[in-house]
Coordinates of C-alpha atoms in Angstrom, one line a residue:
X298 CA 0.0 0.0 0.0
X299 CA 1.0 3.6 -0.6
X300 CA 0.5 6.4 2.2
X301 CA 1.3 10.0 1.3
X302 CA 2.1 12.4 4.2
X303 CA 3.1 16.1 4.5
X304 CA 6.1 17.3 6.1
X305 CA 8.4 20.5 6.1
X306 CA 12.1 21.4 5.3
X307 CA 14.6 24.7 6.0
X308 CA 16.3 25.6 3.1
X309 CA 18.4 28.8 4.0
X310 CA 15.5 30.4 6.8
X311 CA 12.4 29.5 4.6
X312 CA 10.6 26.8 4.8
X313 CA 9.9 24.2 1.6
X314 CA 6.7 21.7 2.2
X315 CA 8.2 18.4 1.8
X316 CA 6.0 14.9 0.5
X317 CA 6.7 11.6 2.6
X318 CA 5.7 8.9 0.7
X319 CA 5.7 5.5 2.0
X320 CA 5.6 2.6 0.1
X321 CA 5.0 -1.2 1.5
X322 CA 5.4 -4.0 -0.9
X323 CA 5.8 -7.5 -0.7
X324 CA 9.2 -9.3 -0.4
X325 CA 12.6 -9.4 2.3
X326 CA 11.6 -7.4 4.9
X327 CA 13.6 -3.9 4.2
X328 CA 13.4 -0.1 4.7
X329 CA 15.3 2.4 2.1
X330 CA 14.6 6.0 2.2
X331 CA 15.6 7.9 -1.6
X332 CA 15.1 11.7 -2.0
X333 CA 18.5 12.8 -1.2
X334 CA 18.5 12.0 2.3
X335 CA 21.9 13.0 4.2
X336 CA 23.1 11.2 7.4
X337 CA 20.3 12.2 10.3
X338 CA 17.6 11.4 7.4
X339 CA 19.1 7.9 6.4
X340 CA 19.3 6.5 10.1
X341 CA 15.7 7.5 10.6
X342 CA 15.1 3.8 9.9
X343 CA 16.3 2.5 13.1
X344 CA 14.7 5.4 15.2
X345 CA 11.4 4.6 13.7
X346 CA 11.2 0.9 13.8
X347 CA 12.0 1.3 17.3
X348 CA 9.3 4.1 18.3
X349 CA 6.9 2.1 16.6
X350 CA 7.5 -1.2 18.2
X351 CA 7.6 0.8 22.0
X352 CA 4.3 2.6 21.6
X353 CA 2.5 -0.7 20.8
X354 CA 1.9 -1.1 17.4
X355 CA 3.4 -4.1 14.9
X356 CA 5.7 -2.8 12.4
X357 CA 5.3 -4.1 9.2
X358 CA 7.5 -7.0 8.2
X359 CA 7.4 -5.8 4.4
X360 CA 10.1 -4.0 1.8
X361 CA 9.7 -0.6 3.0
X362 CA 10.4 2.1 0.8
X363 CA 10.2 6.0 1.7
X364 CA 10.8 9.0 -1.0
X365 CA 10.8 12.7 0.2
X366 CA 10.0 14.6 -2.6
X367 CA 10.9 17.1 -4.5
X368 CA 13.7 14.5 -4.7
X369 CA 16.2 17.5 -6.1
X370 CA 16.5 19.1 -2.8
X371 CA 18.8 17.7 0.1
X372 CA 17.1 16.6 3.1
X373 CA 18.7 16.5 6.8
X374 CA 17.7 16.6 10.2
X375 CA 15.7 14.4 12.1
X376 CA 12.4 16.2 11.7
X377 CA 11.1 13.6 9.4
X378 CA 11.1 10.7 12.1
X379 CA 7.2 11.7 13.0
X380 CA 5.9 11.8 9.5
X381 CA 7.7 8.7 8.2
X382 CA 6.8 6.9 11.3
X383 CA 2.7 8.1 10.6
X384 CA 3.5 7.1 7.1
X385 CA 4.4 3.6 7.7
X386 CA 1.4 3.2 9.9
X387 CA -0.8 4.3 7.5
X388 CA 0.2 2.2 4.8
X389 CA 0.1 -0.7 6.8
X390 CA -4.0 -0.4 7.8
X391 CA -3.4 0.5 11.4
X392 CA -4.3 4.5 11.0
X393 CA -6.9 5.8 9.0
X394 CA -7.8 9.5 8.3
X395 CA -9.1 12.2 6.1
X396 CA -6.9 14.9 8.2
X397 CA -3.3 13.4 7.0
X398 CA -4.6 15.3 3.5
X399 CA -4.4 18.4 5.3
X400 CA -1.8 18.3 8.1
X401 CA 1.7 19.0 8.1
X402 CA 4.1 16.8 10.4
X403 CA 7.5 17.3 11.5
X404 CA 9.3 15.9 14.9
X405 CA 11.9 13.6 16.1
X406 CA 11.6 10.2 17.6
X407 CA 13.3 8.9 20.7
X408 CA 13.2 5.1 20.9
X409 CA 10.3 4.8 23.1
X410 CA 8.1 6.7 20.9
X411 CA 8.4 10.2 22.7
X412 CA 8.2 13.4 20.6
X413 CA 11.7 15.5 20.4
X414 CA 12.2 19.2 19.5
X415 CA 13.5 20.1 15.9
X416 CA 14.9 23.4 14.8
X417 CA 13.4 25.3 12.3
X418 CA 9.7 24.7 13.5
X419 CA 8.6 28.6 13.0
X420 CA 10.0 29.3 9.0
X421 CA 8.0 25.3 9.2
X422 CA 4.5 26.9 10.4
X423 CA 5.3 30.1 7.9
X424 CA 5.9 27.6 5.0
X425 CA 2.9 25.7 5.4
X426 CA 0.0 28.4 6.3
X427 CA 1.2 29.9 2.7
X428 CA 0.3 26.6 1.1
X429 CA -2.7 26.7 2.5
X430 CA -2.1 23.7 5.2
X431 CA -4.6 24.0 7.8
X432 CA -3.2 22.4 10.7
X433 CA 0.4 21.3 12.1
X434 CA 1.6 18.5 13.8
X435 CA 4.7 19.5 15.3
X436 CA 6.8 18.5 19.2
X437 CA 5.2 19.5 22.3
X438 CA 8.3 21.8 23.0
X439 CA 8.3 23.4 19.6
X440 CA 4.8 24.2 19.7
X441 CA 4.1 28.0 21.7
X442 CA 7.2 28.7 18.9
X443 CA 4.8 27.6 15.8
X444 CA 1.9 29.2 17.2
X445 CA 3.4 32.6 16.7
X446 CA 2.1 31.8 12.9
X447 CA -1.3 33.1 12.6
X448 CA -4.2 31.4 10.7
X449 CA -2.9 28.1 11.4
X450 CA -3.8 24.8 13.4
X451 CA -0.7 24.0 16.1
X452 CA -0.9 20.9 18.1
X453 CA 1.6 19.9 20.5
X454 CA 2.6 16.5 20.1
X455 CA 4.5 14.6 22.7
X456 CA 4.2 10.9 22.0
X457 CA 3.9 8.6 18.7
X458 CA 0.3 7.2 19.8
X459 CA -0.6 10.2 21.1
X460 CA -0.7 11.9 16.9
X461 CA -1.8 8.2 16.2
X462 CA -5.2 8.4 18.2
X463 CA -5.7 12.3 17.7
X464 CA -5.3 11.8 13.4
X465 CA -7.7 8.5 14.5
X466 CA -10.3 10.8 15.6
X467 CA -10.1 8.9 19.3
X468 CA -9.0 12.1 21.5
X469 CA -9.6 15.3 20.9
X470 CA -6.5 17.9 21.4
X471 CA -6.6 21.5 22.0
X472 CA -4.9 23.8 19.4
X473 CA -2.1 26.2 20.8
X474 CA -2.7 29.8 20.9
X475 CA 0.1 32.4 21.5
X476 CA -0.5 36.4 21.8
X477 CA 2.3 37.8 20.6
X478 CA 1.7 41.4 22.6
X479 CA 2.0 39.0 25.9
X480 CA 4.9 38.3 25.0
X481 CA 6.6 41.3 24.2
X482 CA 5.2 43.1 27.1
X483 CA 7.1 39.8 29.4
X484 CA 10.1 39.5 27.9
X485 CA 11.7 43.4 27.0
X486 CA 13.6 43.3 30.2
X487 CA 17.4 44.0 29.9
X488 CA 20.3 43.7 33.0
X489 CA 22.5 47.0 31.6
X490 CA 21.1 50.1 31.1
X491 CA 23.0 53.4 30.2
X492 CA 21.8 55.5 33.4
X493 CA 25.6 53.5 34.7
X494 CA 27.5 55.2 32.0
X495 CA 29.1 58.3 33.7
X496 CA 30.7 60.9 31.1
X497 CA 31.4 60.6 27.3
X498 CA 28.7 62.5 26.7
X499 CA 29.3 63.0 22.5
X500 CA 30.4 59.2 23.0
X501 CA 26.2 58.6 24.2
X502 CA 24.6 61.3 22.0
X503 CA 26.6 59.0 18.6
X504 CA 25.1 55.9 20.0
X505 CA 21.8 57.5 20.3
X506 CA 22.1 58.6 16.6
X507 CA 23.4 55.4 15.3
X508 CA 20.2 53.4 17.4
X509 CA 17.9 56.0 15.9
X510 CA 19.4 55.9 11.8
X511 CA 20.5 52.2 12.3
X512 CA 23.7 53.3 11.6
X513 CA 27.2 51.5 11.8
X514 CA 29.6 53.0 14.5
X515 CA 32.9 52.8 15.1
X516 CA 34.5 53.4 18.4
X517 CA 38.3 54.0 19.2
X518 CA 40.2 55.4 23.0
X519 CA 42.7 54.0 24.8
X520 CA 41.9 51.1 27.2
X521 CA 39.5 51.4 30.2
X522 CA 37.3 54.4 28.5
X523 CA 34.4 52.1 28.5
X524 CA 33.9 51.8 25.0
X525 CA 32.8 48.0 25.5
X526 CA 30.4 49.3 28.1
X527 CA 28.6 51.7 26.2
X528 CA 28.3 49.0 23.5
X529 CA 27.0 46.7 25.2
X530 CA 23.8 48.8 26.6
X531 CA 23.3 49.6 22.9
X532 CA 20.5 47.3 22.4
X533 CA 19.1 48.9 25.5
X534 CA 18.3 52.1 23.6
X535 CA 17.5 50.7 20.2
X536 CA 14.2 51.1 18.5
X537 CA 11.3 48.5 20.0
X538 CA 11.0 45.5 17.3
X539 CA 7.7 45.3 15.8
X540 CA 6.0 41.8 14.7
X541 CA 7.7 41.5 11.2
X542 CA 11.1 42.3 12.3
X543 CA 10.4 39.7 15.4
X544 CA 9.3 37.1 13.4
X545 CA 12.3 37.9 10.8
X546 CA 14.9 37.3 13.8
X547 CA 13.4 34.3 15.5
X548 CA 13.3 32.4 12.2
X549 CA 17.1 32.3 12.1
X550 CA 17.6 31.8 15.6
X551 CA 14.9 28.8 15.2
X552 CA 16.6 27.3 12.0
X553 CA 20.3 27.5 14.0
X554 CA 18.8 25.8 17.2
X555 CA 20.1 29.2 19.3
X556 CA 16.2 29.9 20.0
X557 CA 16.5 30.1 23.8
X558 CA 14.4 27.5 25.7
X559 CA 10.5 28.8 26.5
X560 CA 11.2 31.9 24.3
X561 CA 9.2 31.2 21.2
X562 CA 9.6 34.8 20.0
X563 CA 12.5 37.0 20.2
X564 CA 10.7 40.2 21.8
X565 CA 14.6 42.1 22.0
X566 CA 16.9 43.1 19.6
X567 CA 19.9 40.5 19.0
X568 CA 23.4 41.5 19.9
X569 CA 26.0 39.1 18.7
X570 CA 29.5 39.7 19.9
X571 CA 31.8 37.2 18.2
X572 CA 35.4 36.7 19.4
X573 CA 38.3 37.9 17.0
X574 CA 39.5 34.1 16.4
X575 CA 36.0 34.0 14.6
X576 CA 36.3 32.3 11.3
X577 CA 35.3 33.8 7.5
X578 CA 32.9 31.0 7.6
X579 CA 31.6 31.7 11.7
X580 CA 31.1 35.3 10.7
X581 CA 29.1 35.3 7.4
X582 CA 28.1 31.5 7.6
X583 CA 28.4 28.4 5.5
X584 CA 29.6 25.3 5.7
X585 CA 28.9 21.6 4.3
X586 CA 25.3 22.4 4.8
X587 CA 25.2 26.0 4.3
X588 CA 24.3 27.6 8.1
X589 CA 23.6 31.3 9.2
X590 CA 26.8 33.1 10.4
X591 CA 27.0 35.8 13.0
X592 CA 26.1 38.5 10.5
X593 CA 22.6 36.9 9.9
X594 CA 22.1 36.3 13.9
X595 CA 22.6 39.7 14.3
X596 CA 19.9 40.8 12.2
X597 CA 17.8 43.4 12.9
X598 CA 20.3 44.2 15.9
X599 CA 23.8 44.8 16.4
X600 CA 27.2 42.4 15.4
X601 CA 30.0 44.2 18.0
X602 CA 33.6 43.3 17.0
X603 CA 35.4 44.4 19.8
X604 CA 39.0 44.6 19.1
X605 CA 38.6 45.6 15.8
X606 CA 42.6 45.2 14.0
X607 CA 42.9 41.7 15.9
X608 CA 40.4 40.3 13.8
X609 CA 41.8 38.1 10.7
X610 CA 42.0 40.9 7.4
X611 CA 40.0 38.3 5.3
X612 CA 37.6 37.8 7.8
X613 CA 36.7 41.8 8.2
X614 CA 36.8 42.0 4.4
X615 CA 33.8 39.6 3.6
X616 CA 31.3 42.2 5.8
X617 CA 31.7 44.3 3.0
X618 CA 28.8 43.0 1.2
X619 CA 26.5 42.3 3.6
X620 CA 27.0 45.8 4.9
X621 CA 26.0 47.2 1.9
X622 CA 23.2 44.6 0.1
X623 CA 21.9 43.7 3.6
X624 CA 22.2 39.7 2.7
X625 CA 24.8 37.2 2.8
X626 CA 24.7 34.5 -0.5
X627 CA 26.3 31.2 0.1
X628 CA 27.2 29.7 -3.0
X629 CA 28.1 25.7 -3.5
X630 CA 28.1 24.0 -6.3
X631 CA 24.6 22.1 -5.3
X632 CA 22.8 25.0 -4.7
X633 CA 22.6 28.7 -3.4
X634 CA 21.2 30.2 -0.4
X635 CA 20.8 33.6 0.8
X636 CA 20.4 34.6 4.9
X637 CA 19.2 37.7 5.7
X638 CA 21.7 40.2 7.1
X639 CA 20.4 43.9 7.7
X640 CA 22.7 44.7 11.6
X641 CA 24.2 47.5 13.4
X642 CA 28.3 47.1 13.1
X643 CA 29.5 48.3 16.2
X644 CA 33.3 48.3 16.6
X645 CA 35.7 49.0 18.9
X646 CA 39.4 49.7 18.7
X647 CA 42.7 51.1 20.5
X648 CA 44.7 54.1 18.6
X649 CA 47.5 52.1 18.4
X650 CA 49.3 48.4 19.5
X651 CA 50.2 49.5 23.4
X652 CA 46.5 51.3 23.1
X653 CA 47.9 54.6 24.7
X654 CA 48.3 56.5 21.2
X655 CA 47.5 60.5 22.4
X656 CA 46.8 59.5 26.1
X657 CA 47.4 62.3 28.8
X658 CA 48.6 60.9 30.7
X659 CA 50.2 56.8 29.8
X660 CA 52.7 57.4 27.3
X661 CA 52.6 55.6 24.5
X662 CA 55.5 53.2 22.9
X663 CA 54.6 52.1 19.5
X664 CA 56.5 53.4 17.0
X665 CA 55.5 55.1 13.9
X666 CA 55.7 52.1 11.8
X667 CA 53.8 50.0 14.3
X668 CA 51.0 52.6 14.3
X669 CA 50.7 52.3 10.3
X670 CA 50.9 48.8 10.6
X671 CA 48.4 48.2 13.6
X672 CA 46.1 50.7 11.3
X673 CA 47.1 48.8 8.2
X674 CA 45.1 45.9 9.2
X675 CA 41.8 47.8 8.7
X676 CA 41.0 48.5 4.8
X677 CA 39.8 51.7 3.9
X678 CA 37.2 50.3 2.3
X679 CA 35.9 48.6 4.7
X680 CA 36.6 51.6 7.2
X681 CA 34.5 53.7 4.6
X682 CA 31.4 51.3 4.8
X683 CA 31.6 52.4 9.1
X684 CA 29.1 55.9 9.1
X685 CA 30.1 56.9 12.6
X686 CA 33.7 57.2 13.5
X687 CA 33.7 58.5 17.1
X688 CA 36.7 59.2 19.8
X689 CA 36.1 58.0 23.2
X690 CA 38.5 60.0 25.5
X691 CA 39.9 58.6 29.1
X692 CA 37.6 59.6 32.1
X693 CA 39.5 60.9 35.0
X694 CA 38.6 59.1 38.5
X695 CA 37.1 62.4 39.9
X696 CA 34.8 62.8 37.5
X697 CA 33.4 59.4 38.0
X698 CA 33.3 59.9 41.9
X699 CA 31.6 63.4 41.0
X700 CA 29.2 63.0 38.1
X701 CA 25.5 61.7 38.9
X702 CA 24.3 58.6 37.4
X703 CA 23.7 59.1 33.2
X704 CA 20.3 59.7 31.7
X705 CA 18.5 55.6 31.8
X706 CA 18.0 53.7 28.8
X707 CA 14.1 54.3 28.7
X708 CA 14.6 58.0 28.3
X709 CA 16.7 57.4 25.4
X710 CA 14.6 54.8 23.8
X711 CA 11.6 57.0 23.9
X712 CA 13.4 59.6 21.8
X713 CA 15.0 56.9 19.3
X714 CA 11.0 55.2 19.4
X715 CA 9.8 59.0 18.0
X716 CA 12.4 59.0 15.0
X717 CA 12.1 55.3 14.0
X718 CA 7.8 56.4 13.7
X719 CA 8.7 59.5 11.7
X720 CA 11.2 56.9 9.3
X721 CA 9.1 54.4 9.1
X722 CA 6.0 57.0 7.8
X723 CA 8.7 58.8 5.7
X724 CA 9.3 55.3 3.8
X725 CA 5.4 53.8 4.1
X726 CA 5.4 53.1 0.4
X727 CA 9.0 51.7 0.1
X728 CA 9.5 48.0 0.6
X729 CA 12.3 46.8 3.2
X730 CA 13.0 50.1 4.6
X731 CA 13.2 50.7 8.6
X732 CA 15.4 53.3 9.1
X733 CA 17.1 55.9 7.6
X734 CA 20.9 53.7 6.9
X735 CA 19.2 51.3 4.8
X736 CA 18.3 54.6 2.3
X737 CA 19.9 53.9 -1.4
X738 CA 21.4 56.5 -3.1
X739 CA 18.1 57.6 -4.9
X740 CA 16.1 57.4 -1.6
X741 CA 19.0 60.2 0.0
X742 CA 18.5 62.1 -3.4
X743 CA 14.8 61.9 -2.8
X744 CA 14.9 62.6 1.2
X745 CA 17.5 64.7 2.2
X746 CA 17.4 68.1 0.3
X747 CA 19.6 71.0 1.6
X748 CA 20.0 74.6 1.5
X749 CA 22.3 77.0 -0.3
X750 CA 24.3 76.9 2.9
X751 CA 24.3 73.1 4.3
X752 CA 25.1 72.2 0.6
X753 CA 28.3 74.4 0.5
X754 CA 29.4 73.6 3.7
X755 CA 28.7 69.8 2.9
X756 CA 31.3 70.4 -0.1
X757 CA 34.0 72.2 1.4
X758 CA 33.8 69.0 3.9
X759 CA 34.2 66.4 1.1
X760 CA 36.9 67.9 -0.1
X761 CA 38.6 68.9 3.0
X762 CA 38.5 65.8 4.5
X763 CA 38.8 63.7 1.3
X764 CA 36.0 62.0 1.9
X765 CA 34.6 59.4 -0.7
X766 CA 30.8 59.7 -2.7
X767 CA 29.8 56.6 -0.5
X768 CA 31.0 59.2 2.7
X769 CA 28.6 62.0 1.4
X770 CA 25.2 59.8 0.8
X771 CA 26.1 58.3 4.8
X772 CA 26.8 62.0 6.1
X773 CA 23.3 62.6 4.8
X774 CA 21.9 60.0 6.1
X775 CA 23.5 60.8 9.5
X776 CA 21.7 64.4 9.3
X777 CA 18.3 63.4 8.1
X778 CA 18.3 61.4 11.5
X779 CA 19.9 64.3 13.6
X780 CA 16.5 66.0 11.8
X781 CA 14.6 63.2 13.1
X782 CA 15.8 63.2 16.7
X783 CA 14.9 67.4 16.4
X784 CA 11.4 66.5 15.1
X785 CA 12.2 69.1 12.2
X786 CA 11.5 68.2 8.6
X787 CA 14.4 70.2 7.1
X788 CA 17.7 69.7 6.9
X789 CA 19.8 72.7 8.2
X790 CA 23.4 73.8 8.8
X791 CA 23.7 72.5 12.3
X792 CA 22.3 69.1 10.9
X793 CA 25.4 69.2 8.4
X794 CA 27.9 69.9 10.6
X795 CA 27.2 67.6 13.8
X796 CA 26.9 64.5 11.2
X797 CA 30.6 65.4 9.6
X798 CA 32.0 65.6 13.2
X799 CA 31.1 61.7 12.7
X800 CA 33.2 60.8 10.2
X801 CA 36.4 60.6 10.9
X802 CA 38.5 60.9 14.6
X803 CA 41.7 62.2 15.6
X804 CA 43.7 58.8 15.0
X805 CA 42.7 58.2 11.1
X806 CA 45.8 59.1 9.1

C-alpha cells in the first residue's frame, strides 16, 4: 500500500513543504529512504522501527520504501522521524484518516516513541499556512514557537500514539494559541542600562544617533574608557522591534537551534559579539550544509567586533557585502542560499598596538611604523562602509566619583521610538526600509534636500576631508536622522555639521 504524508524542510530560513511517501510492498523485509537523504535522514530507519514497536503497534515485516520529494532538494535533520513513522502506519491499515490530507508533520523520535524538538519549526509553520495547510503537527516543545504563525492549526505532540489516536479521531487535542503582545510586554527586560554610563557624553549622544538611523559605528580610546560598556547597553536604547522584524529574527535563531528554551519569539533586539578568532565562515556562515553566520544572527540588531585590528584581514573583508546589500549569498556547487543580514556594526578599537596613542597621561611606545601597521590591518574600504567614527577619550577618576548617574536607557529609547515612527512614515510606500541607513542613493537624493548653505558647507567638507561619494550619501543619512531626533522636517546647517564631526576621529591618518 501507498501512504502519502506532508512534512516540512529549511532551506536557507524559509521553509519548503516536503512529500513523505511510504511505500509497502511484498518481499525481504527492508526499509530504504531515496530523495537525497543526508546522514540524520538515512538512520531515521532505526529510530522509527524502534518508536513504533515501543508505543504498541506491529511494524510491518514488508520492503519498505520511503521518497521525500521534491527528490532534487537535500534533506537533513531528524524532523522527518514523526511523518515517516505516521506514514508507515498508514500504509500498513493501522491508522486511517481524512486529516493526513491536510496536516503538516515534523518531529523527532526517541526510541520509546516520545516526541523531540527540531529546529526550524517557525519558518516550518510560515511555509505551510502559505500553502494553505490547515493544521500542524509539530513536538510539544516546539509548539508555543509555531503558534506565533497566525491562521494556522498547532498541536503539541509529545508521543507517537498520542498523533496516532488524535489523526484516529479517538482524542480530541486542544490547538495552541500564543499572543504575541503578551509576549513582548514579558520578555523586554534587559540587565545593563545606560543610566551607569558616567561621562562621554558626545560618545552617548553617537550611539543615540546610530540606534535611531540604524547606523554602523565605530568606536576607538585607549583602554578602560568604557567603549565595550557603552556597547553593550546599545540594544538597551534601540528602537522596539515590531511583529515583522520579530518574526524575521526568530526564524534564524529557530533554524540555527540558538532559540532560547521557553522563548518562542525573540521580543529584544539580538546582539551578537563574536570573538576575533571568529572564522570567515563563523562570521558570514556556510559550511557543508550552508548555516547562518554571526552577521545573519545579528539581524535586525547589532554584530560588536570588539577589538577591531585583531580580527583576521579576510575575515573583516567579507562584511563588506553584507554591509552594503543587507544579505549574505552562500554559494556551493549544489545550490545557493541567501540569509538575511540587515545589523548595526559596532566596533571597537585602540589608537595604536600598546593602546595609549594621544593618552594624557600613559605614554605611548609604539613606533611610527607599528602605528601604520596596527592601522594597516583595517582596509579603507571597509573603514568607509563604518558611518560613525567616534573618539572616546579617558575619564579621569574624579569625574566618575563626581558625576550623577547618566540619563537611563528608557529615556533614550523613547526619543530613538519618536524618530524610527517618523522613518518608518517617511518610507510607508518603500518596501524593506526601517530606518534611515538602509536609504539607497536615490532614496538620499529623494529625502534629504539642503540649503544653499548646508550644501556648500557639505562640499568644502568632502573635499577637506577627502571623503569618498559613498562618505557624502552616509553624512546625509546621519543628518536626516539628527532632523529626526529634532522632530524638524528640514535639513539645516547644524544638521550638516554635527553628522561630519562623525566621520572621521583624531587617530585616522
Amino acid at each position: 500500500m501507498l501512504s502519502k504524508v506532508i512534512s516540512c524542510a529549511v532551506t536557507g530560513v524559509d521553509g519548503l513543504l516536503i512529500q513523505v511517501e511510504v511505500d509497502l510492498a511484498q518481499g525481504l523485509p527492508s526499509f530504504s529512504t531515496v530523495g537525497l537523504p543526508e546522514g540524520a535522514v538515512r538512520e531515521a530507519k532505526d529510530r522509527v522501527r524502534a518508536a513504533i514497536k515501543n508505543s504498541g503497534y506491529d511494524f510491518p515485516p514488508r520492503r519498505i520504501t520511503v521518497n521525500l520529494a521534491p527528490a532534487a532538494v537535500k534533506k537533513e535533520g531528524t524532523g522527518y522521524d514523526l511523518p515517516i513513522a505516521l506514514g508507515i502506519l498508514a500504509a500498513a491499515g493501522i491508522l486511517q484518516s481524512d486529516l493526513l490530507k491536510q496536516t503538516a508533520i515534523a518531529g523527532e523520535l526517541s526510541l520509546d516513541g516520545t516526541v523531540r524538538p527540531v529546529p526550524g519549526v517557525l519558518p516550518m509553520a510560515l511555509a505551510a499556512r502559505q500553502e494553505g495547510i490547515h493544521r500542524f503537527l509539530v513536538p510539544a516543545a516546539n509548539a508555543a514557537e509555531a503558534a506565533i504563525v497566525q491562521g494556522i492549526e498547532i498541536y503539541g505532540i509529545e508521543r507517537l500514539d498520542q498523533a496516532v489516536e488524535f489523526l484516529a479521531g479517538a482524542i480530541i487535542l486542544t490547538p495552541m494559541v500564543i499572543d504575541p503582545a503578551s509576549l513582548f510586554a514579558a520578555h523586554t527586560q534587559y540587565p545593563v542600562d545606560f543610566a551607569d554610563v558616567k561621562g562621554q557624553e558626545y560618545a552617548k549622544r553617537a550611539m543615540e544617533i546610530a540606534a535611531a538611523g540604524g547606523h554602523n559605528l565605530l568606536l576607538c580610546g585607549v583602554p578602560g574608557t568604557g567603549k565595550t560598556m557603552m556597547a553593550r547597553r546599545l540594544p538597551t536604547i534601540l528602537p522596539d522591534l515590531i511583529l515583522e522584524e520579530a518574526i524575521e529574527t526568530t526564524k534564524i535563531f529557530s533554524t540555527a537551534g540558538l532559540l532560547p528554551e521557553k522563548t518562542p519569539l525573540l521580543t529584544t533586539r539580538p546582539f551578537r559579539s563574536p570573538h576575533h578568532t571568529v572564522s570567515d565562515a563563523g562570521l558570514i556562515g556556510g559550511g557543508q550544509i550552508p548555516r547562518p553566520g554571526e552577521v545573519s544572527l545579528a539581524h535586525n540588531g547589532v554584530l560588536f567586533l570588539d577589538e577591531l585590528p585583531e580580527f583576521k584581514k579576510h575575515v573583516l573583508e567579507v562584511l563588506r557585502q553584507p554591509l552594503e546589500d543587507g544579505t549574505v549569498t552562500i554559494a556551493r556547487a549544489a545550490t545557493s542560499l541567501k540569509f538575511p543580514a540587515r545589523f548595526m556594526l559596532v566596533a571597537a578599537m585602540n589608537p595604536c598596538s600598546c593602546g595609549f596613542l594621544g593618552d594624557r597621561v600613559r605614554p605611548c611606545t609604539c613606533s611610527p611604523l607599528q602605528v601604520q601597521r596596527y592601522r594597516s590591518r583595517l582596509s579603507g574600504p571597509l573603514l568607509d562602509r563604518i558611518d560613525m567614527h567616534i573618539d572616546v577619550p579617558a575619564v579621569q577618576v574624579k569625574e566618575l566619583m563626581d558625576q550623577p548617574a547618566g540619563e537611563p536607557s528608557a529615556a533614550i529609547r523613547a526619543r530613538v521610538n519618536r524618530a524610527r515612527i517618523r522613518q518608518r512614515q517617511r518610507f510607508a510606500g518603500a518596501s524593506r526600509i526601517y530606518c534611515n541607513a538602509q536609504m539607497s542613493a536615490r532614496d538620499v537624493k529623494k529625502y534629504c534636500h539642503l540649503d544653499a548653505a548646508s550644501a556648500e558647507l557639505l562640499n568644502q567638507s568632502i573635499t577637506r576631508l577627502g571623503l569618498s561619494a559613498r562618505a557624502y550619501h552616509r553624512i546625509l543619512k546621519i543628518a536626516l536622522t539628527i532632523a529626526d531626533l529634532a522632530e524638524v522636517e528640514a535639513l539645516t546647517v547644524a544638521h550638516v555639521a554635527e553628522a561630519v564631526q562623525y566621520r572621521r576621529t583624531q587617530y585616522e591618518m
